[in-house]
């Protein structure tokens, strides 16, 4: 078995004394793992950094095997990310999010959004939208299109923390203390304030924790809180 494709490296871990197991999001193929022989060498280690785009050739005797990767660097981002702490935290967070996806299941739309986030200045609004798309691709999409109580599609102001459905301002009034605020940029077009971005990340963080991290007994990525603090301090 063999294929070649372009990929975003999202993680590596040591294997033996000289090799690495690389984890990548491959266009048209999804999240793949493979052994890189000699991956800890001075020749290969600069290419094998999370956030780099590479061309991978994967080979295995049987499709279900781990297989081996041959790596060619296409776009090195590691050095510029290290020089920009906000982008570094964002890249690390995006890569951690992509590692939540099932193996060998294509998610090209999400991969494209991940690359857009990594290659541009940190944007809290786009990060919220990315996390909403991640929840959707994991099968936990929120319904923010209409009110769960009345069915109206306008003046949506809150989200049920239990069902992930939007609630209108009128219907939310008696229960506001139990609901999550819906930031205005998700309910309608408009600029986002720091409070809106914070509300958006609290919203997505609540459902990621409830449905993904806690369910899998995972700790939330520490870079998420660090990035949130830096985004709101601007």
mmCIF file with all atom_site columns, C-alpha atoms in Angstrom:
data_model
loop_
_atom_site.group_PDB
_atom_site.id
_atom_site.type_symbol
_atom_site.label_atom_id
_atom_site.label_alt_id
_atom_site.label_comp_id
_atom_site.label_asym_id
_atom_site.label_entity_id
_atom_site.label_seq_id
_atom_site.pdbx_PDB_ins_code
_atom_site.Cartn_x
_atom_site.Cartn_y
_atom_site.Cartn_z
_atom_site.occupancy
_atom_site.B_iso_or_equiv
_atom_site.pdbx_formal_charge
_atom_site.auth_seq_id
_atom_site.auth_comp_id
_atom_site.auth_asym_id
_atom_site.auth_atom_id
_atom_site.pdbx_PDB_model_num
ATOM 1   C CA . UNK A 1 1   ? 0.000   0.000  0.000  1.00 0.00 ? 1   UNK A CA 1
ATOM 2   C CA . UNK A 1 2   ? 1.299   3.474  -0.859 1.00 0.00 ? 2   UNK A CA 1
ATOM 3   C CA . UNK A 1 3   ? 0.066   7.025  -1.332 1.00 0.00 ? 3   UNK A CA 1
ATOM 4   C CA . UNK A 1 4   ? 1.546   10.541 -1.506 1.00 0.00 ? 4   UNK A CA 1
ATOM 5   C CA . UNK A 1 5   ? -0.209  13.694 -0.313 1.00 0.00 ? 5   UNK A CA 1
ATOM 6   C CA . UNK A 1 6   ? 0.180   17.188 1.134  1.00 0.00 ? 6   UNK A CA 1
ATOM 7   C CA . UNK A 1 7   ? -0.328  17.441 4.886  1.00 0.00 ? 7   UNK A CA 1
ATOM 8   C CA . UNK A 1 8   ? -0.202  19.675 7.938  1.00 0.00 ? 8   UNK A CA 1
ATOM 9   C CA . UNK A 1 9   ? 1.911   18.171 10.697 1.00 0.00 ? 9   UNK A CA 1
ATOM 10  C CA . UNK A 1 10  ? -0.046  18.297 13.960 1.00 0.00 ? 10  UNK A CA 1
ATOM 11  C CA . UNK A 1 11  ? 2.153   16.306 16.324 1.00 0.00 ? 11  UNK A CA 1
ATOM 12  C CA . UNK A 1 12  ? 5.183   14.072 16.778 1.00 0.00 ? 12  UNK A CA 1
ATOM 13  C CA . UNK A 1 13  ? 6.348   11.723 19.516 1.00 0.00 ? 13  UNK A CA 1
ATOM 14  C CA . UNK A 1 14  ? 9.536   9.773  20.056 1.00 0.00 ? 14  UNK A CA 1
ATOM 15  C CA . UNK A 1 15  ? 9.774   6.150  19.016 1.00 0.00 ? 15  UNK A CA 1
ATOM 16  C CA . UNK A 1 16  ? 12.908  4.305  19.971 1.00 0.00 ? 16  UNK A CA 1
ATOM 17  C CA . UNK A 1 17  ? 16.272  6.023  19.958 1.00 0.00 ? 17  UNK A CA 1
ATOM 18  C CA . UNK A 1 18  ? 16.263  7.621  16.522 1.00 0.00 ? 18  UNK A CA 1
ATOM 19  C CA . UNK A 1 19  ? 12.740  7.579  15.080 1.00 0.00 ? 19  UNK A CA 1
ATOM 20  C CA . UNK A 1 20  ? 9.500   9.501  15.492 1.00 0.00 ? 20  UNK A CA 1
ATOM 21  C CA . UNK A 1 21  ? 5.822   8.811  15.012 1.00 0.00 ? 21  UNK A CA 1
ATOM 22  C CA . UNK A 1 22  ? 4.378   11.734 13.101 1.00 0.00 ? 22  UNK A CA 1
ATOM 23  C CA . UNK A 1 23  ? 0.718   12.721 13.128 1.00 0.00 ? 23  UNK A CA 1
ATOM 24  C CA . UNK A 1 24  ? -0.650  14.741 10.231 1.00 0.00 ? 24  UNK A CA 1
ATOM 25  C CA . UNK A 1 25  ? -3.836  15.998 8.613  1.00 0.00 ? 25  UNK A CA 1
ATOM 26  C CA . UNK A 1 26  ? -3.604  14.854 5.015  1.00 0.00 ? 26  UNK A CA 1
ATOM 27  C CA . UNK A 1 27  ? -5.682  16.476 2.274  1.00 0.00 ? 27  UNK A CA 1
ATOM 28  C CA . UNK A 1 28  ? -8.337  14.027 1.114  1.00 0.00 ? 28  UNK A CA 1
ATOM 29  C CA . UNK A 1 29  ? -7.353  11.407 3.700  1.00 0.00 ? 29  UNK A CA 1
ATOM 30  C CA . UNK A 1 30  ? -7.757  12.915 7.150  1.00 0.00 ? 30  UNK A CA 1
ATOM 31  C CA . UNK A 1 31  ? -5.656  12.314 10.255 1.00 0.00 ? 31  UNK A CA 1
ATOM 32  C CA . UNK A 1 32  ? -2.862  9.817  9.659  1.00 0.00 ? 32  UNK A CA 1
ATOM 33  C CA . UNK A 1 33  ? 0.001   8.514  11.775 1.00 0.00 ? 33  UNK A CA 1
ATOM 34  C CA . UNK A 1 34  ? 3.224   7.060  10.453 1.00 0.00 ? 34  UNK A CA 1
ATOM 35  C CA . UNK A 1 35  ? 6.708   6.090  11.566 1.00 0.00 ? 35  UNK A CA 1
ATOM 36  C CA . UNK A 1 36  ? 9.542   8.332  10.379 1.00 0.00 ? 36  UNK A CA 1
ATOM 37  C CA . UNK A 1 37  ? 12.786  6.374  10.575 1.00 0.00 ? 37  UNK A CA 1
ATOM 38  C CA . UNK A 1 38  ? 15.630  8.612  11.678 1.00 0.00 ? 38  UNK A CA 1
ATOM 39  C CA . UNK A 1 39  ? 13.162  11.392 12.378 1.00 0.00 ? 39  UNK A CA 1
ATOM 40  C CA . UNK A 1 40  ? 15.186  12.711 15.311 1.00 0.00 ? 40  UNK A CA 1
ATOM 41  C CA . UNK A 1 41  ? 18.213  13.369 13.120 1.00 0.00 ? 41  UNK A CA 1
ATOM 42  C CA . UNK A 1 42  ? 19.483  16.909 12.516 1.00 0.00 ? 42  UNK A CA 1
ATOM 43  C CA . UNK A 1 43  ? 18.512  16.505 8.865  1.00 0.00 ? 43  UNK A CA 1
ATOM 44  C CA . UNK A 1 44  ? 14.857  15.622 9.450  1.00 0.00 ? 44  UNK A CA 1
ATOM 45  C CA . UNK A 1 45  ? 13.947  17.213 12.775 1.00 0.00 ? 45  UNK A CA 1
ATOM 46  C CA . UNK A 1 46  ? 13.553  20.793 11.402 1.00 0.00 ? 46  UNK A CA 1
ATOM 47  C CA . UNK A 1 47  ? 10.909  19.544 8.968  1.00 0.00 ? 47  UNK A CA 1
ATOM 48  C CA . UNK A 1 48  ? 9.125   17.451 11.583 1.00 0.00 ? 48  UNK A CA 1
ATOM 49  C CA . UNK A 1 49  ? 7.674   20.341 13.574 1.00 0.00 ? 49  UNK A CA 1
ATOM 50  C CA . UNK A 1 50  ? 3.964   20.752 14.251 1.00 0.00 ? 50  UNK A CA 1
ATOM 51  C CA . UNK A 1 51  ? 2.591   23.552 12.080 1.00 0.00 ? 51  UNK A CA 1
ATOM 52  C CA . UNK A 1 52  ? 4.757   22.769 9.040  1.00 0.00 ? 52  UNK A CA 1
ATOM 53  C CA . UNK A 1 53  ? 3.224   21.736 5.729  1.00 0.00 ? 53  UNK A CA 1
ATOM 54  C CA . UNK A 1 54  ? 4.912   18.688 4.220  1.00 0.00 ? 54  UNK A CA 1
ATOM 55  C CA . UNK A 1 55  ? 4.519   16.188 1.435  1.00 0.00 ? 55  UNK A CA 1
ATOM 56  C CA . UNK A 1 56  ? 4.165   12.711 2.831  1.00 0.00 ? 56  UNK A CA 1
ATOM 57  C CA . UNK A 1 57  ? 4.572   9.354  1.197  1.00 0.00 ? 57  UNK A CA 1
ATOM 58  C CA . UNK A 1 58  ? 2.998   6.628  3.294  1.00 0.00 ? 58  UNK A CA 1
ATOM 59  C CA . UNK A 1 59  ? 3.850   2.966  2.811  1.00 0.00 ? 59  UNK A CA 1
ATOM 60  C CA . UNK A 1 60  ? 2.589   -0.158 4.561  1.00 0.00 ? 60  UNK A CA 1
ATOM 61  C CA . UNK A 1 61  ? 2.234   -3.812 3.729  1.00 0.00 ? 61  UNK A CA 1
ATOM 62  C CA . UNK A 1 62  ? -1.399  -3.821 4.948  1.00 0.00 ? 62  UNK A CA 1
ATOM 63  C CA . UNK A 1 63  ? -3.739  -0.830 5.031  1.00 0.00 ? 63  UNK A CA 1
ATOM 64  C CA . UNK A 1 64  ? -4.501  -1.213 8.748  1.00 0.00 ? 64  UNK A CA 1
ATOM 65  C CA . UNK A 1 65  ? -0.821  -1.027 9.741  1.00 0.00 ? 65  UNK A CA 1
ATOM 66  C CA . UNK A 1 66  ? 0.823   2.109  11.139 1.00 0.00 ? 66  UNK A CA 1
ATOM 67  C CA . UNK A 1 67  ? 3.053   2.365  8.081  1.00 0.00 ? 67  UNK A CA 1
ATOM 68  C CA . UNK A 1 68  ? 6.050   4.593  7.456  1.00 0.00 ? 68  UNK A CA 1
ATOM 69  C CA . UNK A 1 69  ? 6.269   8.196  6.284  1.00 0.00 ? 69  UNK A CA 1
ATOM 70  C CA . UNK A 1 70  ? 8.795   9.706  3.923  1.00 0.00 ? 70  UNK A CA 1
ATOM 71  C CA . UNK A 1 71  ? 8.768   13.473 4.481  1.00 0.00 ? 71  UNK A CA 1
ATOM 72  C CA . UNK A 1 72  ? 9.511   16.433 2.212  1.00 0.00 ? 72  UNK A CA 1
ATOM 73  C CA . UNK A 1 73  ? 9.184   19.936 3.679  1.00 0.00 ? 73  UNK A CA 1
ATOM 74  C CA . UNK A 1 74  ? 6.903   22.237 1.666  1.00 0.00 ? 74  UNK A CA 1
ATOM 75  C CA . UNK A 1 75  ? 6.313   25.171 4.006  1.00 0.00 ? 75  UNK A CA 1
ATOM 76  C CA . UNK A 1 76  ? 8.268   25.780 7.196  1.00 0.00 ? 76  UNK A CA 1
ATOM 77  C CA . UNK A 1 77  ? 6.299   27.735 9.782  1.00 0.00 ? 77  UNK A CA 1
ATOM 78  C CA . UNK A 1 78  ? 7.987   26.693 13.011 1.00 0.00 ? 78  UNK A CA 1
ATOM 79  C CA . UNK A 1 79  ? 10.575  29.511 13.127 1.00 0.00 ? 79  UNK A CA 1
ATOM 80  C CA . UNK A 1 80  ? 8.081   32.305 12.456 1.00 0.00 ? 80  UNK A CA 1
ATOM 81  C CA . UNK A 1 81  ? 5.612   30.833 14.955 1.00 0.00 ? 81  UNK A CA 1
ATOM 82  C CA . UNK A 1 82  ? 8.254   30.768 17.693 1.00 0.00 ? 82  UNK A CA 1
ATOM 83  C CA . UNK A 1 83  ? 8.883   34.478 17.020 1.00 0.00 ? 83  UNK A CA 1
ATOM 84  C CA . UNK A 1 84  ? 5.192   35.345 17.515 1.00 0.00 ? 84  UNK A CA 1
ATOM 85  C CA . UNK A 1 85  ? 3.800   33.951 20.771 1.00 0.00 ? 85  UNK A CA 1
ATOM 86  C CA . UNK A 1 86  ? 0.153   34.593 19.868 1.00 0.00 ? 86  UNK A CA 1
ATOM 87  C CA . UNK A 1 87  ? 0.492   32.705 16.594 1.00 0.00 ? 87  UNK A CA 1
ATOM 88  C CA . UNK A 1 88  ? 2.453   29.969 18.355 1.00 0.00 ? 88  UNK A CA 1
ATOM 89  C CA . UNK A 1 89  ? -0.306  29.437 20.915 1.00 0.00 ? 89  UNK A CA 1
ATOM 90  C CA . UNK A 1 90  ? -2.937  29.516 18.173 1.00 0.00 ? 90  UNK A CA 1
ATOM 91  C CA . UNK A 1 91  ? -1.048  26.985 16.049 1.00 0.00 ? 91  UNK A CA 1
ATOM 92  C CA . UNK A 1 92  ? -0.588  24.675 19.016 1.00 0.00 ? 92  UNK A CA 1
ATOM 93  C CA . UNK A 1 93  ? -4.285  24.920 19.887 1.00 0.00 ? 93  UNK A CA 1
ATOM 94  C CA . UNK A 1 94  ? -5.411  24.266 16.313 1.00 0.00 ? 94  UNK A CA 1
ATOM 95  C CA . UNK A 1 95  ? -3.152  21.217 16.065 1.00 0.00 ? 95  UNK A CA 1
ATOM 96  C CA . UNK A 1 96  ? -4.503  19.880 19.376 1.00 0.00 ? 96  UNK A CA 1
ATOM 97  C CA . UNK A 1 97  ? -8.043  20.347 18.096 1.00 0.00 ? 97  UNK A CA 1
ATOM 98  C CA . UNK A 1 98  ? -7.301  18.464 14.876 1.00 0.00 ? 98  UNK A CA 1
ATOM 99  C CA . UNK A 1 99  ? -5.937  15.562 16.904 1.00 0.00 ? 99  UNK A CA 1
ATOM 100 C CA . UNK A 1 100 ? -9.473  15.043 18.257 1.00 0.00 ? 100 UNK A CA 1
ATOM 101 C CA . UNK A 1 101 ? -10.709 13.936 14.836 1.00 0.00 ? 101 UNK A CA 1
ATOM 102 C CA . UNK A 1 102 ? -11.059 10.237 14.006 1.00 0.00 ? 102 UNK A CA 1
ATOM 103 C CA . UNK A 1 103 ? -8.210  8.661  12.093 1.00 0.00 ? 103 UNK A CA 1
ATOM 104 C CA . UNK A 1 104 ? -8.326  8.328  8.312  1.00 0.00 ? 104 UNK A CA 1
ATOM 105 C CA . UNK A 1 105 ? -11.568 10.278 7.919  1.00 0.00 ? 105 UNK A CA 1
ATOM 106 C CA . UNK A 1 106 ? -11.243 13.265 5.536  1.00 0.00 ? 106 UNK A CA 1
ATOM 107 C CA . UNK A 1 107 ? -12.019 16.691 6.984  1.00 0.00 ? 107 UNK A CA 1
ATOM 108 C CA . UNK A 1 108 ? -10.694 18.959 4.253  1.00 0.00 ? 108 UNK A CA 1
ATOM 109 C CA . UNK A 1 109 ? -12.977 21.905 5.073  1.00 0.00 ? 109 UNK A CA 1
ATOM 110 C CA . UNK A 1 110 ? -11.688 21.974 8.642  1.00 0.00 ? 110 UNK A CA 1
ATOM 111 C CA . UNK A 1 111 ? -8.099  21.520 7.444  1.00 0.00 ? 111 UNK A CA 1
ATOM 112 C CA . UNK A 1 112 ? -8.483  24.528 5.144  1.00 0.00 ? 112 UNK A CA 1
ATOM 113 C CA . UNK A 1 113 ? -9.787  26.660 8.019  1.00 0.00 ? 113 UNK A CA 1
ATOM 114 C CA . UNK A 1 114 ? -6.944  25.470 10.244 1.00 0.00 ? 114 UNK A CA 1
ATOM 115 C CA . UNK A 1 115 ? -4.368  26.601 7.683  1.00 0.00 ? 115 UNK A CA 1
ATOM 116 C CA . UNK A 1 116 ? -6.112  29.963 7.322  1.00 0.00 ? 116 UNK A CA 1
ATOM 117 C CA . UNK A 1 117 ? -5.966  30.467 11.102 1.00 0.00 ? 117 UNK A CA 1
ATOM 118 C CA . UNK A 1 118 ? -2.295  29.492 11.337 1.00 0.00 ? 118 UNK A CA 1
ATOM 119 C CA . UNK A 1 119 ? -1.210  31.674 8.408  1.00 0.00 ? 119 UNK A CA 1
ATOM 120 C CA . UNK A 1 120 ? -2.903  34.885 9.586  1.00 0.00 ? 120 UNK A CA 1
ATOM 121 C CA . UNK A 1 121 ? -2.771  37.118 12.661 1.00 0.00 ? 121 UNK A CA 1
ATOM 122 C CA . UNK A 1 122 ? -4.739  35.570 15.559 1.00 0.00 ? 122 UNK A CA 1
ATOM 123 C CA . UNK A 1 123 ? -8.443  36.279 15.200 1.00 0.00 ? 123 UNK A CA 1
ATOM 124 C CA . UNK A 1 124 ? -10.772 35.426 18.084 1.00 0.00 ? 124 UNK A CA 1
ATOM 125 C CA . UNK A 1 125 ? -13.875 35.426 15.913 1.00 0.00 ? 125 UNK A CA 1
ATOM 126 C CA . UNK A 1 126 ? -12.394 32.928 13.444 1.00 0.00 ? 126 UNK A CA 1
ATOM 127 C CA . UNK A 1 127 ? -11.186 30.751 16.309 1.00 0.00 ? 127 UNK A CA 1
ATOM 128 C CA . UNK A 1 128 ? -14.734 30.590 17.701 1.00 0.00 ? 128 UNK A CA 1
ATOM 129 C CA . UNK A 1 129 ? -16.063 29.664 14.262 1.00 0.00 ? 129 UNK A CA 1
ATOM 130 C CA . UNK A 1 130 ? -13.337 27.019 13.893 1.00 0.00 ? 130 UNK A CA 1
ATOM 131 C CA . UNK A 1 131 ? -14.281 25.454 17.226 1.00 0.00 ? 131 UNK A CA 1
ATOM 132 C CA . UNK A 1 132 ? -17.946 25.440 16.223 1.00 0.00 ? 132 UNK A CA 1
ATOM 133 C CA . UNK A 1 133 ? -16.991 23.676 12.983 1.00 0.00 ? 133 UNK A CA 1
ATOM 134 C CA . UNK A 1 134 ? -14.888 21.209 14.976 1.00 0.00 ? 134 UNK A CA 1
ATOM 135 C CA . UNK A 1 135 ? -17.874 20.366 17.182 1.00 0.00 ? 135 UNK A CA 1
ATOM 136 C CA . UNK A 1 136 ? -19.980 19.920 14.063 1.00 0.00 ? 136 UNK A CA 1
ATOM 137 C CA . UNK A 1 137 ? -17.432 17.594 12.416 1.00 0.00 ? 137 UNK A CA 1
ATOM 138 C CA . UNK A 1 138 ? -17.265 15.551 15.628 1.00 0.00 ? 138 UNK A CA 1
ATOM 139 C CA . UNK A 1 139 ? -21.041 15.119 15.506 1.00 0.00 ? 139 UNK A CA 1
ATOM 140 C CA . UNK A 1 140 ? -21.910 17.666 18.211 1.00 0.00 ? 140 UNK A CA 1
ATOM 141 C CA . UNK A 1 141 ? -22.986 20.644 16.118 1.00 0.00 ? 141 UNK A CA 1
ATOM 142 C CA . UNK A 1 142 ? -24.865 23.446 17.887 1.00 0.00 ? 142 UNK A CA 1
ATOM 143 C CA . UNK A 1 143 ? -28.155 24.720 16.475 1.00 0.00 ? 143 UNK A CA 1
ATOM 144 C CA . UNK A 1 144 ? -27.909 28.499 16.507 1.00 0.00 ? 144 UNK A CA 1
ATOM 145 C CA . UNK A 1 145 ? -30.434 29.137 13.731 1.00 0.00 ? 145 UNK A CA 1
ATOM 146 C CA . UNK A 1 146 ? -33.713 29.342 15.675 1.00 0.00 ? 146 UNK A CA 1
ATOM 147 C CA . UNK A 1 147 ? -35.079 29.565 19.199 1.00 0.00 ? 147 UNK A CA 1
ATOM 148 C CA . UNK A 1 148 ? -35.540 26.194 20.895 1.00 0.00 ? 148 UNK A CA 1
ATOM 149 C CA . UNK A 1 149 ? -38.595 27.476 22.773 1.00 0.00 ? 149 UNK A CA 1
ATOM 150 C CA . UNK A 1 150 ? -40.474 29.533 20.174 1.00 0.00 ? 150 UNK A CA 1
ATOM 151 C CA . UNK A 1 151 ? -38.936 28.705 16.785 1.00 0.00 ? 151 UNK A CA 1
ATOM 152 C CA . UNK A 1 152 ? -38.227 32.355 15.928 1.00 0.00 ? 152 UNK A CA 1
ATOM 153 C CA . UNK A 1 153 ? -35.050 33.056 13.983 1.00 0.00 ? 153 UNK A CA 1
ATOM 154 C CA . UNK A 1 154 ? -34.424 36.649 15.110 1.00 0.00 ? 154 UNK A CA 1
ATOM 155 C CA . UNK A 1 155 ? -33.214 38.284 18.324 1.00 0.00 ? 155 UNK A CA 1
ATOM 156 C CA . UNK A 1 156 ? -31.406 35.152 19.473 1.00 0.00 ? 156 UNK A CA 1
ATOM 157 C CA . UNK A 1 157 ? -29.407 35.977 22.594 1.00 0.00 ? 157 UNK A CA 1
ATOM 158 C CA . UNK A 1 158 ? -28.554 32.792 24.530 1.00 0.00 ? 158 UNK A CA 1
ATOM 159 C CA . UNK A 1 159 ? -27.770 29.084 24.170 1.00 0.00 ? 159 UNK A CA 1
ATOM 160 C CA . UNK A 1 160 ? -28.953 26.193 26.300 1.00 0.00 ? 160 UNK A CA 1
ATOM 161 C CA . UNK A 1 161 ? -25.915 24.589 27.977 1.00 0.00 ? 161 UNK A CA 1
ATOM 162 C CA . UNK A 1 162 ? -27.714 21.243 27.887 1.00 0.00 ? 162 UNK A CA 1
ATOM 163 C CA . UNK A 1 163 ? -28.994 21.052 24.318 1.00 0.00 ? 163 UNK A CA 1
ATOM 164 C CA . UNK A 1 164 ? -26.750 23.468 22.398 1.00 0.00 ? 164 UNK A CA 1
ATOM 165 C CA . UNK A 1 165 ? -29.780 25.199 20.909 1.00 0.00 ? 165 UNK A CA 1
ATOM 166 C CA . UNK A 1 166 ? -30.284 28.943 20.659 1.00 0.00 ? 166 UNK A CA 1
ATOM 167 C CA . UNK A 1 167 ? -32.871 30.810 22.719 1.00 0.00 ? 167 UNK A CA 1
ATOM 168 C CA . UNK A 1 168 ? -34.459 34.167 21.876 1.00 0.00 ? 168 UNK A CA 1
ATOM 169 C CA . UNK A 1 169 ? -34.137 37.170 24.171 1.00 0.00 ? 169 UNK A CA 1
ATOM 170 C CA . UNK A 1 170 ? -37.785 37.025 25.237 1.00 0.00 ? 170 UNK A CA 1
ATOM 171 C CA . UNK A 1 171 ? -37.778 33.278 25.908 1.00 0.00 ? 171 UNK A CA 1
ATOM 172 C CA . UNK A 1 172 ? -34.445 33.491 27.730 1.00 0.00 ? 172 UNK A CA 1
ATOM 173 C CA . UNK A 1 173 ? -35.475 36.223 30.168 1.00 0.00 ? 173 UNK A CA 1
ATOM 174 C CA . UNK A 1 174 ? -36.737 33.978 33.031 1.00 0.00 ? 174 UNK A CA 1
ATOM 175 C CA . UNK A 1 175 ? -33.711 31.620 32.716 1.00 0.00 ? 175 UNK A CA 1
ATOM 176 C CA . UNK A 1 176 ? -30.827 33.958 31.861 1.00 0.00 ? 176 UNK A CA 1
ATOM 177 C CA . UNK A 1 177 ? -28.692 32.848 34.785 1.00 0.00 ? 177 UNK A CA 1
ATOM 178 C CA . UNK A 1 178 ? -28.799 29.254 33.547 1.00 0.00 ? 178 UNK A CA 1
ATOM 179 C CA . UNK A 1 179 ? -28.035 29.986 29.896 1.00 0.00 ? 179 UNK A CA 1
ATOM 180 C CA . UNK A 1 180 ? -24.874 30.793 27.961 1.00 0.00 ? 180 UNK A CA 1
ATOM 181 C CA . UNK A 1 181 ? -24.716 34.174 26.187 1.00 0.00 ? 181 UNK A CA 1
ATOM 182 C CA . UNK A 1 182 ? -24.766 33.976 22.398 1.00 0.00 ? 182 UNK A CA 1
ATOM 183 C CA . UNK A 1 183 ? -22.270 36.520 21.013 1.00 0.00 ? 183 UNK A CA 1
ATOM 184 C CA . UNK A 1 184 ? -23.733 38.928 18.513 1.00 0.00 ? 184 UNK A CA 1
ATOM 185 C CA . UNK A 1 185 ? -21.330 37.947 15.718 1.00 0.00 ? 185 UNK A CA 1
ATOM 186 C CA . UNK A 1 186 ? -22.815 34.434 15.723 1.00 0.00 ? 186 UNK A CA 1
ATOM 187 C CA . UNK A 1 187 ? -26.405 35.686 15.749 1.00 0.00 ? 187 UNK A CA 1
ATOM 188 C CA . UNK A 1 188 ? -25.998 38.443 13.149 1.00 0.00 ? 188 UNK A CA 1
ATOM 189 C CA . UNK A 1 189 ? -23.367 40.278 11.177 1.00 0.00 ? 189 UNK A CA 1
ATOM 190 C CA . UNK A 1 190 ? -21.303 42.911 12.925 1.00 0.00 ? 190 UNK A CA 1
ATOM 191 C CA . UNK A 1 191 ? -18.027 43.652 14.608 1.00 0.00 ? 191 UNK A CA 1
ATOM 192 C CA . UNK A 1 192 ? -17.077 41.640 17.670 1.00 0.00 ? 192 UNK A CA 1
ATOM 193 C CA . UNK A 1 193 ? -16.084 43.267 20.947 1.00 0.00 ? 193 UNK A CA 1
ATOM 194 C CA . UNK A 1 194 ? -13.641 41.587 23.353 1.00 0.00 ? 194 UNK A CA 1
ATOM 195 C CA . UNK A 1 195 ? -16.675 40.605 25.450 1.00 0.00 ? 195 UNK A CA 1
ATOM 196 C CA . UNK A 1 196 ? -18.247 38.949 22.396 1.00 0.00 ? 196 UNK A CA 1
ATOM 197 C CA . UNK A 1 197 ? -15.074 36.967 21.704 1.00 0.00 ? 197 UNK A CA 1
ATOM 198 C CA . UNK A 1 198 ? -14.845 35.909 25.347 1.00 0.00 ? 198 UNK A CA 1
ATOM 199 C CA . UNK A 1 199 ? -18.496 34.802 25.271 1.00 0.00 ? 199 UNK A CA 1
ATOM 200 C CA . UNK A 1 200 ? -17.911 32.872 22.056 1.00 0.00 ? 200 UNK A CA 1
ATOM 201 C CA . UNK A 1 201 ? -14.919 31.020 23.475 1.00 0.00 ? 201 UNK A CA 1
ATOM 202 C CA . UNK A 1 202 ? -16.796 30.276 26.706 1.00 0.00 ? 202 UNK A CA 1
ATOM 203 C CA . UNK A 1 203 ? -19.624 28.869 24.587 1.00 0.00 ? 203 UNK A CA 1
ATOM 204 C CA . UNK A 1 204 ? -17.444 26.587 22.486 1.00 0.00 ? 204 UNK A CA 1
ATOM 205 C CA . UNK A 1 205 ? -15.281 25.713 25.488 1.00 0.00 ? 205 UNK A CA 1
ATOM 206 C CA . UNK A 1 206 ? -18.334 24.583 27.449 1.00 0.00 ? 206 UNK A CA 1
ATOM 207 C CA . UNK A 1 207 ? -19.394 22.103 24.784 1.00 0.00 ? 207 UNK A CA 1
ATOM 208 C CA . UNK A 1 208 ? -15.868 20.941 23.976 1.00 0.00 ? 208 UNK A CA 1
ATOM 209 C CA . UNK A 1 209 ? -15.377 20.173 27.657 1.00 0.00 ? 209 UNK A CA 1
ATOM 210 C CA . UNK A 1 210 ? -18.778 18.562 28.152 1.00 0.00 ? 210 UNK A CA 1
ATOM 211 C CA . UNK A 1 211 ? -18.882 16.474 24.979 1.00 0.00 ? 211 UNK A CA 1
ATOM 212 C CA . UNK A 1 212 ? -15.246 15.890 24.051 1.00 0.00 ? 212 UNK A CA 1
ATOM 213 C CA . UNK A 1 213 ? -12.562 16.550 26.658 1.00 0.00 ? 213 UNK A CA 1
ATOM 214 C CA . UNK A 1 214 ? -14.402 15.257 29.731 1.00 0.00 ? 214 UNK A CA 1
ATOM 215 C CA . UNK A 1 215 ? -15.986 12.425 27.767 1.00 0.00 ? 215 UNK A CA 1
ATOM 216 C CA . UNK A 1 216 ? -12.512 11.259 26.660 1.00 0.00 ? 216 UNK A CA 1
ATOM 217 C CA . UNK A 1 217 ? -10.896 12.054 30.025 1.00 0.00 ? 217 UNK A CA 1
ATOM 218 C CA . UNK A 1 218 ? -8.684  14.677 28.427 1.00 0.00 ? 218 UNK A CA 1
ATOM 219 C CA . UNK A 1 219 ? -7.433  17.935 29.898 1.00 0.00 ? 219 UNK A CA 1
ATOM 220 C CA . UNK A 1 220 ? -8.274  21.056 27.872 1.00 0.00 ? 220 UNK A CA 1
ATOM 221 C CA . UNK A 1 221 ? -5.243  22.342 25.938 1.00 0.00 ? 221 UNK A CA 1
ATOM 222 C CA . UNK A 1 222 ? -3.409  24.761 28.267 1.00 0.00 ? 222 UNK A CA 1
ATOM 223 C CA . UNK A 1 223 ? -2.651  27.080 25.359 1.00 0.00 ? 223 UNK A CA 1
ATOM 224 C CA . UNK A 1 224 ? -6.358  27.817 24.976 1.00 0.00 ? 224 UNK A CA 1
ATOM 225 C CA . UNK A 1 225 ? -6.592  29.841 28.195 1.00 0.00 ? 225 UNK A CA 1
ATOM 226 C CA . UNK A 1 226 ? -3.244  31.511 27.504 1.00 0.00 ? 226 UNK A CA 1
ATOM 227 C CA . UNK A 1 227 ? -4.397  32.538 24.036 1.00 0.00 ? 227 UNK A CA 1
ATOM 228 C CA . UNK A 1 228 ? -7.744  33.781 25.353 1.00 0.00 ? 228 UNK A CA 1
ATOM 229 C CA . UNK A 1 229 ? -5.981  35.993 27.901 1.00 0.00 ? 229 UNK A CA 1
ATOM 230 C CA . UNK A 1 230 ? -3.733  37.464 25.231 1.00 0.00 ? 230 UNK A CA 1
ATOM 231 C CA . UNK A 1 231 ? -6.556  38.039 22.743 1.00 0.00 ? 231 UNK A CA 1
ATOM 232 C CA . UNK A 1 232 ? -8.639  39.877 25.334 1.00 0.00 ? 232 UNK A CA 1
ATOM 233 C CA . UNK A 1 233 ? -5.699  41.960 26.526 1.00 0.00 ? 233 UNK A CA 1
ATOM 234 C CA . UNK A 1 234 ? -5.284  43.659 23.150 1.00 0.00 ? 234 UNK A CA 1
#
